[in-house]
């Protein structure tokens, strides 16, 4: 998914009432934090799942592990994450 596609998807979520503007802007900000560290993340966390929630980086062995960490530490916040496995972006 490209950045433009991600932004459009979030806009569609807001327009349909499944997400509010704060959540959209927050996820875009968390993605920007990830993008700012992308090179370092790809070198350091290959094979893991890396995400950002509430301006904090989270790293897990699986998506479930990452989501559980975020739910425990930042329970009311959404998380932007990507599996670090290749040059392709995978969003789940």
mmCIF file of N, CA and C in Angstrom:
data_model
loop_
_atom_site.group_PDB
_atom_site.id
_atom_site.type_symbol
_atom_site.label_atom_id
_atom_site.label_comp_id
_atom_site.label_asym_id
_atom_site.label_seq_id
_atom_site.Cartn_x
_atom_site.Cartn_y
_atom_site.Cartn_z
ATOM 1 N N UNK A 1 0.857 -1.161 0.000
ATOM 2 C CA UNK A 1 0.000 0.000 0.000
ATOM 3 C C UNK A 1 0.912 1.236 0.000
ATOM 4 N N UNK A 2 0.681 2.112 -0.931
ATOM 5 C CA UNK A 2 1.468 3.342 -0.989
ATOM 6 C C UNK A 2 0.992 4.322 0.092
ATOM 7 N N UNK A 3 1.789 5.350 0.304
ATOM 8 C CA UNK A 3 1.401 6.378 1.268
ATOM 9 C C UNK A 3 0.079 7.024 0.846
ATOM 10 N N UNK A 4 -0.053 7.325 -0.435
ATOM 11 C CA UNK A 4 -1.296 7.940 -0.933
ATOM 12 C C UNK A 4 -2.491 7.015 -0.721
ATOM 13 N N UNK A 5 -2.323 5.731 -0.962
ATOM 14 C CA UNK A 5 -3.410 4.770 -0.751
ATOM 15 C C UNK A 5 -3.774 4.682 0.740
ATOM 16 N N UNK A 6 -2.762 4.710 1.588
ATOM 17 C CA UNK A 6 -3.008 4.665 3.036
ATOM 18 C C UNK A 6 -3.802 5.888 3.477
ATOM 19 N N UNK A 7 -3.384 7.055 3.002
ATOM 20 C CA UNK A 7 -4.087 8.292 3.347
ATOM 21 C C UNK A 7 -5.534 8.254 2.857
ATOM 22 N N UNK A 8 -5.745 7.745 1.647
ATOM 23 C CA UNK A 8 -7.098 7.660 1.109
ATOM 24 C C UNK A 8 -7.941 6.678 1.913
ATOM 25 N N UNK A 9 -7.353 5.557 2.283
ATOM 26 C CA UNK A 9 -8.061 4.570 3.098
ATOM 27 C C UNK A 9 -8.502 5.210 4.417
ATOM 28 N N UNK A 10 -7.597 5.957 5.078
ATOM 29 C CA UNK A 10 -7.959 6.617 6.331
ATOM 30 C C UNK A 10 -9.067 7.644 6.115
ATOM 31 N N UNK A 11 -8.984 8.393 5.037
ATOM 32 C CA UNK A 11 -10.029 9.369 4.708
ATOM 33 C C UNK A 11 -11.363 8.669 4.507
ATOM 34 N N UNK A 12 -11.349 7.556 3.811
ATOM 35 C CA UNK A 12 -12.571 6.772 3.615
ATOM 36 C C UNK A 12 -13.138 6.291 4.955
ATOM 37 N N UNK A 13 -12.257 5.897 5.866
ATOM 38 C CA UNK A 13 -12.702 5.455 7.186
ATOM 39 C C UNK A 13 -13.381 6.603 7.945
ATOM 40 N N UNK A 14 -12.816 7.802 7.838
ATOM 41 C CA UNK A 14 -13.421 8.973 8.483
ATOM 42 C C UNK A 14 -14.768 9.283 7.837
ATOM 43 N N UNK A 15 -14.789 9.307 6.518
ATOM 44 C CA UNK A 15 -16.019 9.638 5.800
ATOM 45 C C UNK A 15 -17.147 8.649 6.078
ATOM 46 N N UNK A 16 -16.787 7.408 6.379
ATOM 47 C CA UNK A 16 -17.807 6.395 6.656
ATOM 48 C C UNK A 16 -18.192 6.353 8.133
ATOM 49 N N UNK A 17 -17.498 7.138 8.962
ATOM 50 C CA UNK A 17 -17.819 7.170 10.377
ATOM 51 C C UNK A 17 -17.154 6.091 11.209
ATOM 52 N N UNK A 18 -16.236 5.332 10.622
ATOM 53 C CA UNK A 18 -15.552 4.273 11.368
ATOM 54 C C UNK A 18 -14.330 4.781 12.120
ATOM 55 N N UNK A 19 -13.940 6.029 11.860
ATOM 56 C CA UNK A 19 -12.767 6.622 12.493
ATOM 57 C C UNK A 19 -13.027 8.120 12.575
ATOM 58 N N UNK A 20 -12.496 8.764 13.609
ATOM 59 C CA UNK A 20 -12.656 10.216 13.662
ATOM 60 C C UNK A 20 -11.379 10.905 13.159
ATOM 61 N N UNK A 21 -11.457 12.212 12.998
ATOM 62 C CA UNK A 21 -10.318 12.967 12.450
ATOM 63 C C UNK A 21 -9.089 12.878 13.348
ATOM 64 N N UNK A 22 -9.283 12.901 14.657
ATOM 65 C CA UNK A 22 -8.145 12.762 15.564
ATOM 66 C C UNK A 22 -7.420 11.448 15.320
ATOM 67 N N UNK A 23 -8.174 10.364 15.196
ATOM 68 C CA UNK A 23 -7.560 9.055 14.966
ATOM 69 C C UNK A 23 -6.804 9.035 13.639
ATOM 70 N N UNK A 24 -7.401 9.625 12.602
ATOM 71 C CA UNK A 24 -6.734 9.691 11.293
ATOM 72 C C UNK A 24 -5.407 10.429 11.406
ATOM 73 N N UNK A 25 -5.451 11.614 11.994
ATOM 74 C CA UNK A 25 -4.236 12.423 12.119
ATOM 75 C C UNK A 25 -3.195 11.732 13.003
ATOM 76 N N UNK A 26 -3.671 11.079 14.051
ATOM 77 C CA UNK A 26 -2.754 10.357 14.932
ATOM 78 C C UNK A 26 -2.057 9.223 14.180
ATOM 79 N N UNK A 27 -2.813 8.440 13.419
ATOM 80 C CA UNK A 27 -2.196 7.350 12.660
ATOM 81 C C UNK A 27 -1.213 7.878 11.621
ATOM 82 N N UNK A 28 -1.555 8.981 10.968
ATOM 83 C CA UNK A 28 -0.617 9.569 10.006
ATOM 84 C C UNK A 28 0.660 10.038 10.703
ATOM 85 N N UNK A 29 0.514 10.588 11.895
ATOM 86 C CA UNK A 29 1.691 11.013 12.661
ATOM 87 C C UNK A 29 2.534 9.806 13.065
ATOM 88 N N UNK A 30 1.897 8.735 13.525
ATOM 89 C CA UNK A 30 2.633 7.533 13.921
ATOM 90 C C UNK A 30 3.353 6.926 12.713
ATOM 91 N N UNK A 31 2.710 6.954 11.546
ATOM 92 C CA UNK A 31 3.352 6.463 10.324
ATOM 93 C C UNK A 31 4.570 7.322 9.981
ATOM 94 N N UNK A 32 4.449 8.624 10.165
ATOM 95 C CA UNK A 32 5.585 9.512 9.884
ATOM 96 C C UNK A 32 6.763 9.188 10.805
ATOM 97 N N UNK A 33 6.485 8.900 12.061
ATOM 98 C CA UNK A 33 7.545 8.495 12.981
ATOM 99 C C UNK A 33 8.223 7.224 12.483
ATOM 100 N N UNK A 34 7.412 6.261 12.030
ATOM 101 C CA UNK A 34 7.958 5.023 11.475
ATOM 102 C C UNK A 34 8.803 5.337 10.240
ATOM 103 N N UNK A 35 8.254 6.129 9.333
ATOM 104 C CA UNK A 35 8.969 6.466 8.097
ATOM 105 C C UNK A 35 10.288 7.175 8.379
ATOM 106 N N UNK A 36 10.309 8.036 9.391
ATOM 107 C CA UNK A 36 11.539 8.747 9.742
ATOM 108 C C UNK A 36 12.642 7.801 10.193
ATOM 109 N N UNK A 37 12.268 6.658 10.735
ATOM 110 C CA UNK A 37 13.226 5.665 11.242
ATOM 111 C C UNK A 37 13.300 4.411 10.378
ATOM 112 N N UNK A 38 12.658 4.441 9.213
ATOM 113 C CA UNK A 38 12.528 3.241 8.380
ATOM 114 C C UNK A 38 13.863 2.526 8.121
ATOM 115 N N UNK A 39 14.886 3.260 7.743
ATOM 116 C CA UNK A 39 16.183 2.620 7.444
ATOM 117 C C UNK A 39 16.738 1.900 8.662
ATOM 118 N N UNK A 40 16.712 2.569 9.798
ATOM 119 C CA UNK A 40 17.212 1.962 11.033
ATOM 120 C C UNK A 40 16.352 0.762 11.433
ATOM 121 N N UNK A 41 15.044 0.916 11.318
ATOM 122 C CA UNK A 41 14.127 -0.173 11.663
ATOM 123 C C UNK A 41 14.405 -1.390 10.793
ATOM 124 N N UNK A 42 14.580 -1.183 9.496
ATOM 125 C CA UNK A 42 14.812 -2.310 8.585
ATOM 126 C C UNK A 42 16.124 -3.029 8.887
ATOM 127 N N UNK A 43 17.129 -2.278 9.317
ATOM 128 C CA UNK A 43 18.417 -2.902 9.672
ATOM 129 C C UNK A 43 18.339 -3.638 11.002
ATOM 130 N N UNK A 44 17.657 -3.062 11.949
ATOM 131 C CA UNK A 44 17.699 -3.574 13.318
ATOM 132 C C UNK A 44 16.634 -4.620 13.649
ATOM 133 N N UNK A 45 15.479 -4.562 12.997
ATOM 134 C CA UNK A 45 14.344 -5.379 13.414
ATOM 135 C C UNK A 45 13.827 -6.341 12.351
ATOM 136 N N UNK A 46 14.692 -6.796 11.479
ATOM 137 C CA UNK A 46 14.292 -7.729 10.417
ATOM 138 C C UNK A 46 13.629 -8.964 11.024
ATOM 139 N N UNK A 47 12.480 -9.318 10.473
ATOM 140 C CA UNK A 47 11.755 -10.488 10.945
ATOM 141 C C UNK A 47 10.813 -10.220 12.115
ATOM 142 N N UNK A 48 10.775 -8.971 12.572
ATOM 143 C CA UNK A 48 9.901 -8.611 13.678
ATOM 144 C C UNK A 48 8.806 -7.659 13.192
ATOM 145 N N UNK A 49 7.918 -7.295 14.071
ATOM 146 C CA UNK A 49 6.851 -6.351 13.760
ATOM 147 C C UNK A 49 7.127 -5.090 14.573
ATOM 148 N N UNK A 50 7.168 -3.946 13.890
ATOM 149 C CA UNK A 50 7.478 -2.680 14.544
ATOM 150 C C UNK A 50 6.318 -1.725 14.349
ATOM 151 N N UNK A 51 5.952 -1.038 15.413
ATOM 152 C CA UNK A 51 4.859 -0.089 15.318
ATOM 153 C C UNK A 51 5.077 1.103 16.221
ATOM 154 N N UNK A 52 4.244 2.107 16.011
ATOM 155 C CA UNK A 52 4.248 3.306 16.845
ATOM 156 C C UNK A 52 2.833 3.575 17.314
ATOM 157 N N UNK A 53 2.736 3.894 18.602
ATOM 158 C CA UNK A 53 1.474 4.326 19.209
ATOM 159 C C UNK A 53 1.820 5.376 20.250
ATOM 160 N N UNK A 54 1.101 6.481 20.239
ATOM 161 C CA UNK A 54 1.335 7.562 21.198
ATOM 162 C C UNK A 54 2.804 7.974 21.210
ATOM 163 N N UNK A 55 3.401 8.050 20.025
ATOM 164 C CA UNK A 55 4.791 8.482 19.831
ATOM 165 C C UNK A 55 5.826 7.542 20.438
ATOM 166 N N UNK A 56 5.446 6.335 20.741
ATOM 167 C CA UNK A 56 6.359 5.347 21.307
ATOM 168 C C UNK A 56 6.506 4.181 20.343
ATOM 169 N N UNK A 57 7.732 3.706 20.196
ATOM 170 C CA UNK A 57 7.982 2.555 19.330
ATOM 171 C C UNK A 57 7.737 1.267 20.115
ATOM 172 N N UNK A 58 7.095 0.318 19.440
ATOM 173 C CA UNK A 58 6.848 -1.007 19.990
ATOM 174 C C UNK A 58 7.410 -2.032 19.018
ATOM 175 N N UNK A 59 7.974 -3.111 19.556
ATOM 176 C CA UNK A 59 8.534 -4.176 18.725
ATOM 177 C C UNK A 59 8.027 -5.500 19.268
ATOM 178 N N UNK A 60 7.528 -6.343 18.359
ATOM 179 C CA UNK A 60 7.043 -7.649 18.765
ATOM 180 C C UNK A 60 7.482 -8.732 17.803
ATOM 181 N N UNK A 61 7.383 -9.957 18.254
ATOM 182 C CA UNK A 61 7.711 -11.089 17.382
ATOM 183 C C UNK A 61 6.573 -11.372 16.415
ATOM 184 N N UNK A 62 5.348 -11.023 16.831
ATOM 185 C CA UNK A 62 4.162 -11.229 15.998
ATOM 186 C C UNK A 62 3.276 -9.989 16.101
ATOM 187 N N UNK A 63 2.292 -9.903 15.205
ATOM 188 C CA UNK A 63 1.327 -8.806 15.279
ATOM 189 C C UNK A 63 0.594 -8.879 16.622
ATOM 190 N N UNK A 64 0.194 -10.057 17.030
ATOM 191 C CA UNK A 64 -0.525 -10.223 18.298
ATOM 192 C C UNK A 64 0.322 -9.711 19.464
ATOM 193 N N UNK A 65 1.607 -10.058 19.473
ATOM 194 C CA UNK A 65 2.506 -9.605 20.527
ATOM 195 C C UNK A 65 2.576 -8.076 20.548
ATOM 196 N N UNK A 66 2.711 -7.471 19.389
ATOM 197 C CA UNK A 66 2.779 -6.016 19.294
ATOM 198 C C UNK A 66 1.482 -5.376 19.785
ATOM 199 N N UNK A 67 0.362 -5.872 19.310
ATOM 200 C CA UNK A 67 -0.940 -5.318 19.700
ATOM 201 C C UNK A 67 -1.163 -5.483 21.206
ATOM 202 N N UNK A 68 -0.777 -6.609 21.765
ATOM 203 C CA UNK A 68 -0.915 -6.817 23.209
ATOM 204 C C UNK A 68 -0.100 -5.796 23.996
ATOM 205 N N UNK A 69 1.111 -5.493 23.529
ATOM 206 C CA UNK A 69 1.942 -4.484 24.192
ATOM 207 C C UNK A 69 1.259 -3.113 24.169
ATOM 208 N N UNK A 70 0.750 -2.745 22.995
ATOM 209 C CA UNK A 70 0.097 -1.441 22.859
ATOM 210 C C UNK A 70 -1.150 -1.382 23.743
ATOM 211 N N UNK A 71 -1.931 -2.440 23.759
ATOM 212 C CA UNK A 71 -3.140 -2.466 24.585
ATOM 213 C C UNK A 71 -2.800 -2.312 26.065
ATOM 214 N N UNK A 72 -1.677 -2.874 26.473
ATOM 215 C CA UNK A 72 -1.253 -2.794 27.869
ATOM 216 C C UNK A 72 -0.708 -1.398 28.210
ATOM 217 N N UNK A 73 0.146 -0.861 27.323
ATOM 218 C CA UNK A 73 0.854 0.392 27.625
ATOM 219 C C UNK A 73 0.132 1.656 27.170
ATOM 220 N N UNK A 74 -0.641 1.574 26.103
ATOM 221 C CA UNK A 74 -1.362 2.728 25.554
ATOM 222 C C UNK A 74 -2.761 2.276 25.146
ATOM 223 N N UNK A 75 -3.582 1.885 26.124
ATOM 224 C CA UNK A 75 -4.832 1.178 25.833
ATOM 225 C C UNK A 75 -5.842 1.902 24.947
ATOM 226 N N UNK A 76 -5.841 3.199 24.923
ATOM 227 C CA UNK A 76 -6.844 3.915 24.134
ATOM 228 C C UNK A 76 -6.313 4.413 22.797
ATOM 229 N N UNK A 77 -5.130 4.003 22.418
ATOM 230 C CA UNK A 77 -4.510 4.542 21.216
ATOM 231 C C UNK A 77 -4.444 3.508 20.099
ATOM 232 N N UNK A 78 -4.538 4.010 18.867
ATOM 233 C CA UNK A 78 -4.353 3.168 17.695
ATOM 234 C C UNK A 78 -2.862 3.022 17.434
ATOM 235 N N UNK A 79 -2.494 1.985 16.701
ATOM 236 C CA UNK A 79 -1.087 1.725 16.415
ATOM 237 C C UNK A 79 -0.877 1.602 14.912
ATOM 238 N N UNK A 80 0.168 2.238 14.416
ATOM 239 C CA UNK A 80 0.618 2.025 13.043
ATOM 240 C C UNK A 80 1.756 1.035 13.142
ATOM 241 N N UNK A 81 1.698 -0.035 12.335
ATOM 242 C CA UNK A 81 2.761 -1.035 12.385
ATOM 243 C C UNK A 81 3.008 -1.638 11.020
ATOM 244 N N UNK A 82 4.190 -2.209 10.891
ATOM 245 C CA UNK A 82 4.566 -2.961 9.704
ATOM 246 C C UNK A 82 5.433 -4.134 10.115
ATOM 247 N N UNK A 83 5.215 -5.310 9.524
ATOM 248 C CA UNK A 83 6.178 -6.390 9.661
ATOM 249 C C UNK A 83 7.444 -5.993 8.909
ATOM 250 N N UNK A 84 8.591 -6.226 9.494
ATOM 251 C CA UNK A 84 9.851 -5.849 8.855
ATOM 252 C C UNK A 84 10.438 -7.114 8.238
ATOM 253 N N UNK A 85 10.058 -7.318 6.965
ATOM 254 C CA UNK A 85 10.486 -8.564 6.333
ATOM 255 C C UNK A 85 11.070 -8.369 4.948
ATOM 256 N N UNK A 86 10.813 -7.231 4.335
ATOM 257 C CA UNK A 86 11.317 -6.992 2.983
ATOM 258 C C UNK A 86 11.169 -5.516 2.663
ATOM 259 N N UNK A 87 11.386 -5.175 1.404
ATOM 260 C CA UNK A 87 11.213 -3.796 0.973
ATOM 261 C C UNK A 87 9.755 -3.446 0.721
ATOM 262 N N UNK A 88 8.873 -4.428 0.866
ATOM 263 C CA UNK A 88 7.455 -4.193 0.623
ATOM 264 C C UNK A 88 6.756 -3.850 1.923
ATOM 265 N N UNK A 89 5.833 -2.923 1.870
ATOM 266 C CA UNK A 89 5.038 -2.542 3.029
ATOM 267 C C UNK A 89 3.831 -3.461 3.103
ATOM 268 N N UNK A 90 3.621 -4.021 4.267
ATOM 269 C CA UNK A 90 2.478 -4.887 4.497
ATOM 270 C C UNK A 90 1.675 -4.281 5.634
ATOM 271 N N UNK A 91 0.422 -3.990 5.399
ATOM 272 C CA UNK A 91 -0.435 -3.450 6.445
ATOM 273 C C UNK A 91 -1.516 -4.483 6.765
ATOM 274 N N UNK A 92 -1.756 -4.643 8.026
ATOM 275 C CA UNK A 92 -2.810 -5.576 8.429
ATOM 276 C C UNK A 92 -3.767 -4.890 9.363
#
